[in-house]
PDB file of C-alpha atoms in Angstrom:
ATOM      1  CA  MET A  67      -0.969  22.295   4.401  1.00 89.00           C
ATOM      2  CA  LYS A  68      -0.900  21.527   0.685  1.00 94.00           C
ATOM      3  CA  LEU A  69       2.008  19.295  -0.307  1.00 95.00           C
ATOM      4  CA  ILE A  70       3.516  17.495  -3.277  1.00 94.00           C
ATOM      5  CA  ILE A  71       5.958  14.638  -2.792  1.00 95.00           C
ATOM      6  CA  LEU A  72       8.500  14.303  -5.597  1.00 95.00           C
ATOM      7  CA  GLY A  73      11.096  11.580  -6.040  1.00 94.00           C
ATOM      8  CA  ALA A  74      12.278   8.826  -8.322  1.00 92.00           C
ATOM      9  CA  PRO A  75      10.154   5.681  -8.659  1.00 87.00           C
ATOM     10  CA  GLY A  76      10.722   3.705  -5.466  1.00 84.00           C
ATOM     11  CA  ALA A  77      11.919   6.697  -3.432  1.00 91.00           C
ATOM     12  CA  GLY A  78       9.171   6.120  -0.864  1.00 89.00           C
ATOM     13  CA  LYS A  79       6.661   8.764  -1.933  1.00 91.00           C
ATOM     14  CA  GLY A  80       3.578   6.633  -1.255  1.00 89.00           C
ATOM     15  CA  THR A  81       4.899   5.399   2.085  1.00 90.00           C
ATOM     16  CA  GLN A  82       5.709   8.890   3.336  1.00 94.00           C
ATOM     17  CA  ALA A  83       2.426  10.272   1.994  1.00 94.00           C
ATOM     18  CA  ALA A  84       0.492   7.705   4.043  1.00 93.00           C
ATOM     19  CA  ILE A  85       2.482   8.474   7.197  1.00 95.00           C
ATOM     20  CA  LEU A  86       2.173  12.242   6.751  1.00 95.00           C
ATOM     21  CA  SER A  87      -1.550  11.884   6.127  1.00 95.00           C
ATOM     22  CA  GLN A  88      -1.953  10.381   9.597  1.00 94.00           C
ATOM     23  CA  ARG A  89       0.464  12.801  11.255  1.00 93.00           C
ATOM     24  CA  LEU A  90      -1.001  15.940   9.696  1.00 93.00           C
ATOM     25  CA  GLY A  91      -4.637  14.833   9.469  1.00 94.00           C
ATOM     26  CA  ILE A  92      -4.968  15.562   5.750  1.00 95.00           C
ATOM     27  CA  PRO A  93      -5.730  13.125   2.899  1.00 95.00           C
ATOM     28  CA  ALA A  94      -3.010  11.535   0.785  1.00 93.00           C
ATOM     29  CA  VAL A  95      -4.139  11.757  -2.822  1.00 90.00           C
ATOM     30  CA  SER A  96      -2.533   9.168  -5.076  1.00 87.00           C
ATOM     31  CA  THR A  97      -3.039   9.880  -8.754  1.00 82.00           C
ATOM     32  CA  GLY A  98      -3.053   6.174  -9.570  1.00 80.00           C
ATOM     33  CA  ASN A  99      -5.732   5.470  -6.968  1.00 83.00           C
ATOM     34  CA  ILE A 100      -8.041   8.309  -8.001  1.00 83.00           C
ATOM     35  CA  LEU A 101      -7.624   7.402 -11.668  1.00 82.00           C
ATOM     36  CA  ARG A 102      -8.616   3.802 -10.936  1.00 82.00           C
ATOM     37  CA  SER A 103     -11.496   5.047  -8.775  1.00 83.00           C
ATOM     38  CA  ALA A 104     -12.786   7.392 -11.481  1.00 82.00           C
ATOM     39  CA  VAL A 105     -12.696   4.561 -14.026  1.00 83.00           C
ATOM     40  CA  LYS A 106     -14.427   2.167 -11.617  1.00 85.00           C
ATOM     41  CA  ASP A 107     -17.131   4.735 -10.709  1.00 85.00           C
ATOM     42  CA  GLY A 108     -17.766   5.489 -14.372  1.00 84.00           C
ATOM     43  CA  THR A 109     -17.516   9.258 -14.000  1.00 83.00           C
ATOM     44  CA  GLU A 110     -17.365  11.292 -17.205  1.00 83.00           C
ATOM     45  CA  VAL A 111     -13.642  11.924 -16.847  1.00 81.00           C
ATOM     46  CA  GLY A 112     -13.161   8.301 -15.747  1.00 84.00           C
ATOM     47  CA  ARG A 113     -14.792   7.084 -18.959  1.00 86.00           C
ATOM     48  CA  LYS A 114     -12.452   9.300 -20.966  1.00 85.00           C
ATOM     49  CA  ALA A 115      -9.448   7.873 -19.131  1.00 84.00           C
ATOM     50  CA  LYS A 116     -10.672   4.306 -19.683  1.00 85.00           C
ATOM     51  CA  GLU A 117     -10.918   4.865 -23.443  1.00 85.00           C
ATOM     52  CA  TYR A 118      -7.216   5.743 -23.558  1.00 81.00           C
ATOM     53  CA  MET A 119      -6.202   2.946 -21.191  1.00 77.00           C
ATOM     54  CA  ASP A 120      -8.201   0.318 -23.088  1.00 78.00           C
ATOM     55  CA  ALA A 121      -6.500   1.415 -26.302  1.00 78.00           C
ATOM     56  CA  GLY A 122      -3.084   1.021 -24.644  1.00 72.00           C
ATOM     57  CA  HIS A 123      -2.366   4.756 -24.675  1.00 74.00           C
ATOM     58  CA  LEU A 124      -1.170   7.057 -21.888  1.00 73.00           C
ATOM     59  CA  VAL A 125      -3.941   9.128 -20.339  1.00 80.00           C
ATOM     60  CA  PRO A 126      -3.449  12.720 -21.621  1.00 85.00           C
ATOM     61  CA  ASP A 127      -2.392  15.479 -19.232  1.00 86.00           C
ATOM     62  CA  GLU A 128      -5.692  17.331 -19.502  1.00 86.00           C
ATOM     63  CA  VAL A 129      -7.636  14.259 -18.356  1.00 85.00           C
ATOM     64  CA  ILE A 130      -5.230  13.618 -15.462  1.00 86.00           C
ATOM     65  CA  ILE A 131      -5.453  17.256 -14.362  1.00 89.00           C
ATOM     66  CA  ASP A 132      -9.268  17.153 -14.526  1.00 86.00           C
ATOM     67  CA  ILE A 133      -9.341  14.061 -12.301  1.00 84.00           C
ATOM     68  CA  VAL A 134      -6.884  15.591  -9.815  1.00 89.00           C
ATOM     69  CA  ALA A 135      -8.690  18.946  -9.699  1.00 88.00           C
ATOM     70  CA  GLN A 136     -12.036  17.215  -9.074  1.00 85.00           C
ATOM     71  CA  ARG A 137     -10.520  15.174  -6.231  1.00 88.00           C
ATOM     72  CA  LEU A 138      -8.837  18.196  -4.606  1.00 90.00           C
ATOM     73  CA  ALA A 139     -12.142  20.114  -4.733  1.00 89.00           C
ATOM     74  CA  GLN A 140     -13.798  17.576  -2.426  1.00 91.00           C
ATOM     75  CA  PRO A 141     -14.530  18.650   1.191  1.00 95.00           C
ATOM     76  CA  ASP A 142     -11.887  16.465   2.846  1.00 94.00           C
ATOM     77  CA  CYS A 143      -9.154  18.373   0.962  1.00 93.00           C
ATOM     78  CA  ALA A 144     -10.337  21.792   2.174  1.00 92.00           C
ATOM     79  CA  GLY A 145      -7.832  21.757   5.046  1.00 92.00           C
ATOM     80  CA  GLY A 146      -4.935  20.502   2.938  1.00 94.00           C
ATOM     81  CA  PHE A 147      -3.737  17.439   1.062  1.00 96.00           C
ATOM     82  CA  ILE A 148      -0.671  15.462   0.032  1.00 95.00           C
ATOM     83  CA  LEU A 149      -0.390  14.856  -3.708  1.00 93.00           C
ATOM     84  CA  ASP A 150       1.548  11.798  -4.882  1.00 88.00           C
ATOM     85  CA  GLY A 151       2.022  10.866  -8.538  1.00 84.00           C
ATOM     86  CA  VAL A 152       1.377  14.178 -10.237  1.00 89.00           C
ATOM     87  CA  PRO A 153       2.781  16.422 -11.572  1.00 92.00           C
ATOM     88  CA  ARG A 154       5.195  14.237 -13.485  1.00 90.00           C
ATOM     89  CA  THR A 155       6.211  16.876 -16.034  1.00 92.00           C
ATOM     90  CA  ILE A 156       6.625  20.641 -16.300  1.00 95.00           C
ATOM     91  CA  ALA A 157       3.521  20.702 -18.519  1.00 94.00           C
ATOM     92  CA  GLN A 158       1.433  19.055 -15.781  1.00 93.00           C
ATOM     93  CA  ALA A 159       2.821  21.449 -13.162  1.00 95.00           C
ATOM     94  CA  GLU A 160       1.876  24.437 -15.323  1.00 95.00           C
ATOM     95  CA  ALA A 161      -1.580  22.945 -15.941  1.00 92.00           C
ATOM     96  CA  LEU A 162      -2.135  22.557 -12.175  1.00 92.00           C
ATOM     97  CA  GLU A 163      -1.222  26.203 -11.676  1.00 92.00           C
ATOM     98  CA  GLN A 164      -3.638  27.210 -14.421  1.00 91.00           C
ATOM     99  CA  ALA A 165      -6.334  25.119 -12.694  1.00 88.00           C
ATOM    100  CA  GLY A 166      -5.751  27.159  -9.528  1.00 88.00           C
ATOM    101  CA  VAL A 167      -4.040  24.380  -7.564  1.00 88.00           C
ATOM    102  CA  ALA A 168      -1.270  25.859  -5.380  1.00 88.00           C
ATOM    103  CA  PHE A 169       1.163  24.214  -2.946  1.00 93.00           C
ATOM    104  CA  ASP A 170       2.762  25.298   0.328  1.00 93.00           C
ATOM    105  CA  ASN A 171       5.676  22.860   0.107  1.00 95.00           C
ATOM    106  CA  VAL A 172       7.113  20.466  -2.455  1.00 96.00           C
ATOM    107  CA  LEU A 173       9.097  17.678  -0.799  1.00 96.00           C
ATOM    108  CA  SER A 174      11.811  16.072  -2.920  1.00 96.00           C
ATOM    109  CA  LEU A 175      13.046  12.690  -1.658  1.00 96.00           C
ATOM    110  CA  GLU A 176      16.696  12.476  -2.736  1.00 96.00           C
ATOM    111  CA  ILE A 177      18.072   8.988  -3.400  1.00 94.00           C
ATOM    112  CA  THR A 178      20.617   7.461  -5.807  1.00 95.00           C
ATOM    113  CA  ASP A 179      19.676   5.236  -8.720  1.00 95.00           C
ATOM    114  CA  GLN A 180      21.675   2.378  -7.182  1.00 93.00           C
ATOM    115  CA  GLU A 181      19.649   2.552  -3.961  1.00 92.00           C
ATOM    116  CA  ILE A 182      16.410   2.708  -5.952  1.00 92.00           C
ATOM    117  CA  GLU A 183      17.279  -0.402  -7.950  1.00 91.00           C
ATOM    118  CA  ALA A 184      18.087  -2.365  -4.784  1.00 86.00           C
ATOM    119  CA  ARG A 185      14.969  -1.118  -2.986  1.00 86.00           C
ATOM    120  CA  MET A 186      12.485  -1.844  -5.770  1.00 85.00           C
ATOM    121  CA  ALA A 187      13.647  -5.427  -6.123  1.00 88.00           C
ATOM    122  CA  GLY A 188      12.000  -6.043  -2.728  1.00 90.00           C
ATOM    123  CA  ARG A 189       8.702  -4.242  -3.293  1.00 88.00           C
ATOM    124  CA  ARG A 190       5.448  -6.182  -3.269  1.00 93.00           C
ATOM    125  CA  PHE A 191       1.804  -5.148  -3.620  1.00 92.00           C
ATOM    126  CA  CYS A 192      -1.552  -6.698  -2.856  1.00 93.00           C
ATOM    127  CA  HIS A 193      -3.357  -7.783  -6.002  1.00 88.00           C
ATOM    128  CA  SER A 194      -6.716  -7.352  -4.224  1.00 91.00           C
ATOM    129  CA  CYS A 195      -6.558  -4.015  -2.372  1.00 92.00           C
ATOM    130  CA  GLY A 196      -3.368  -2.397  -3.696  1.00 87.00           C
ATOM    131  CA  ALA A 197      -1.569  -2.142  -0.325  1.00 91.00           C
ATOM    132  CA  SER A 198       2.231  -1.869  -0.639  1.00 88.00           C
ATOM    133  CA  TYR A 199       4.968  -3.733   1.230  1.00 91.00           C
ATOM    134  CA  HIS A 200       8.713  -4.369   1.106  1.00 89.00           C
ATOM    135  CA  VAL A 201      10.231  -7.741   1.938  1.00 90.00           C
ATOM    136  CA  GLU A 202      12.898  -6.076   4.136  1.00 85.00           C
ATOM    137  CA  ASN A 203      11.820  -2.550   5.067  1.00 81.00           C
ATOM    138  CA  ALA A 204       8.052  -3.008   5.503  1.00 88.00           C
ATOM    139  CA  PRO A 205       7.237  -6.720   5.410  1.00 94.00           C
ATOM    140  CA  PRO A 206       3.749  -8.141   5.920  1.00 96.00           C
ATOM    141  CA  ARG A 207       3.097 -10.103   9.103  1.00 96.00           C
ATOM    142  CA  VAL A 208       2.791 -13.286   7.035  1.00 96.00           C
ATOM    143  CA  PRO A 209       5.145 -13.544   4.021  1.00 94.00           C
ATOM    144  CA  GLY A 210       3.274 -13.171   0.734  1.00 94.00           C
ATOM    145  CA  VAL A 211      -0.041 -12.270   2.418  1.00 96.00           C
ATOM    146  CA  CYS A 212      -1.593  -8.785   2.727  1.00 96.00           C
ATOM    147  CA  ASP A 213      -2.114  -7.612   6.338  1.00 96.00           C
ATOM    148  CA  GLN A 214      -5.204  -5.630   5.370  1.00 95.00           C
ATOM    149  CA  CYS A 215      -7.273  -8.042   3.295  1.00 96.00           C
ATOM    150  CA  GLY A 216      -5.421 -11.349   3.177  1.00 96.00           C
ATOM    151  CA  GLY A 217      -4.803 -11.019  -0.555  1.00 95.00           C
ATOM    152  CA  LYS A 218      -1.797 -12.429  -2.395  1.00 95.00           C
ATOM    153  CA  LEU A 219       1.282 -10.198  -2.652  1.00 96.00           C
ATOM    154  CA  GLU A 220       2.991  -9.892  -6.033  1.00 94.00           C
ATOM    155  CA  GLN A 221       5.845  -8.025  -7.684  1.00 90.00           C
ATOM    156  CA  ARG A 222       4.728  -5.408 -10.185  1.00 83.00           C
ATOM    157  CA  GLU A 223       6.138  -5.557 -13.680  1.00 82.00           C
ATOM    158  CA  ASP A 224       7.219  -1.957 -13.042  1.00 77.00           C
ATOM    159  CA  ASP A 225       9.510  -3.131 -10.213  1.00 84.00           C
ATOM    160  CA  LYS A 226      11.517  -5.635 -12.252  1.00 85.00           C
ATOM    161  CA  PRO A 227      15.171  -4.587 -12.904  1.00 88.00           C
ATOM    162  CA  GLU A 228      14.976  -3.873 -16.638  1.00 87.00           C
ATOM    163  CA  THR A 229      11.781  -1.852 -16.157  1.00 87.00           C
ATOM    164  CA  VAL A 230      13.241   0.079 -13.205  1.00 89.00           C
ATOM    165  CA  LYS A 231      16.177   1.249 -15.322  1.00 90.00           C
ATOM    166  CA  ARG A 232      13.803   2.563 -17.998  1.00 88.00           C
ATOM    167  CA  ARG A 233      11.600   4.268 -15.382  1.00 88.00           C
ATOM    168  CA  LEU A 234      14.637   6.008 -13.894  1.00 92.00           C
ATOM    169  CA  GLU A 235      15.662   7.278 -17.322  1.00 91.00           C
ATOM    170  CA  VAL A 236      12.175   8.745 -17.804  1.00 89.00           C
ATOM    171  CA  TYR A 237      12.237  10.260 -14.302  1.00 92.00           C
ATOM    172  CA  HIS A 238      15.550  12.046 -14.914  1.00 95.00           C
ATOM    173  CA  ALA A 239      14.406  13.345 -18.299  1.00 93.00           C
ATOM    174  CA  GLU A 240      10.826  14.374 -17.498  1.00 91.00           C
ATOM    175  CA  THR A 241      10.173  14.647 -13.749  1.00 93.00           C
ATOM    176  CA  GLU A 242      13.461  15.723 -12.159  1.00 95.00           C
ATOM    177  CA  PRO A 243      13.283  19.166 -13.869  1.00 96.00           C
ATOM    178  CA  LEU A 244      10.309  19.868 -11.574  1.00 97.00           C
ATOM    179  CA  LYS A 245      12.787  20.437  -8.749  1.00 97.00           C
ATOM    180  CA  ASP A 246      14.086  23.576 -10.467  1.00 97.00           C
ATOM    181  CA  PHE A 247      10.514  24.571 -11.375  1.00 97.00           C
ATOM    182  CA  TYR A 248       9.408  24.568  -7.729  1.00 97.00           C
ATOM    183  CA  ALA A 249      12.733  25.871  -6.382  1.00 97.00           C
ATOM    184  CA  ARG A 250      12.135  29.024  -8.442  1.00 96.00           C
ATOM    185  CA  ARG A 251       8.769  29.350  -6.681  1.00 95.00           C
ATOM    186  CA  GLY A 252      10.425  29.079  -3.278  1.00 94.00           C
ATOM    187  CA  VAL A 253       8.554  25.951  -2.136  1.00 95.00           C
ATOM    188  CA  LEU A 254      11.065  23.118  -2.753  1.00 96.00           C
ATOM    189  CA  CYS A 255      12.165  21.139   0.349  1.00 95.00           C
ATOM    190  CA  PRO A 256      14.885  18.555  -0.468  1.00 95.00           C
ATOM    191  CA  VAL A 257      15.026  15.585   1.930  1.00 96.00           C
ATOM    192  CA  GLU A 258      18.126  13.384   1.856  1.00 94.00           C
ATOM    193  CA  ASN A 259      17.631   9.623   1.899  1.00 91.00           C
ATOM    194  CA  GLN A 260      17.693   8.048   5.367  1.00 92.00           C
ATOM    195  CA  PRO A 261      18.417   4.458   6.440  1.00 88.00           C
ATOM    196  CA  THR A 262      14.868   3.759   7.663  1.00 88.00           C
ATOM    197  CA  ILE A 263      11.294   4.798   6.896  1.00 89.00           C
ATOM    198  CA  GLU A 264      11.006   6.342  10.379  1.00 93.00           C
ATOM    199  CA  ALA A 265      14.185   8.397   9.935  1.00 95.00           C
ATOM    200  CA  THR A 266      12.953   9.633   6.562  1.00 95.00           C
ATOM    201  CA  THR A 267       9.675  10.714   8.181  1.00 95.00           C
ATOM    202  CA  GLN A 268      11.579  12.681  10.826  1.00 95.00           C
ATOM    203  CA  ALA A 269      13.683  14.342   8.107  1.00 95.00           C
ATOM    204  CA  VAL A 270      10.505  15.230   6.196  1.00 95.00           C
ATOM    205  CA  LEU A 271       8.852  16.749   9.280  1.00 94.00           C
ATOM    206  CA  ALA A 272      12.018  18.728  10.025  1.00 93.00           C
ATOM    207  CA  ALA A 273      12.071  20.045   6.440  1.00 93.00           C
ATOM    208  CA  LEU A 274       8.440  21.163   6.726  1.00 90.00           C
ATOM    209  CA  LYS A 275       9.187  23.091   9.931  1.00 84.00           C
ATOM    210  CA  SER A 276      12.251  24.865   8.512  1.00 69.00           C
TER     211      SER A 276
END
């Protein structure tokens, strides 16, 4: 099964991708992670991305698509994958299609801006390994300490209130139109927000079966 998970920043895309990866036995492919990996490994496309990042510029769509296409061509994606973080725009979605990347289902996690703002205020991440937590919904065993590596947990600049409002504005302007794009292709599966991570997972699995 080849999936995309769409949703506003903080909607739970990464969390659900990780859970679905275990449930379905297919890799969760985070654009941010593979971009960082490509830069760290010094691949040709990673070096291109680093040039833009070092200059303080956004990495262009064509570089992002190259990195994603290379990752999805690896053997562990042959049986399916879950893509989180791309496409973010109609242009990226069209570029993926042109690169021959097709999807069986596009999950859209539906949640209000007010819920997003409250949720993201509690998000924390591990500075060392990148693992994500939430002080209420998915807390670490020891407050402020990563379960996986023992690293220090921090709040991203992206999760601070003024930044969240700007990110939501960008989402509504640039990414939300993807719902219509994939609805026209008959693969959009809206999933209404649920009170818990587990309930959201059940709603996602139900949407995939329908």
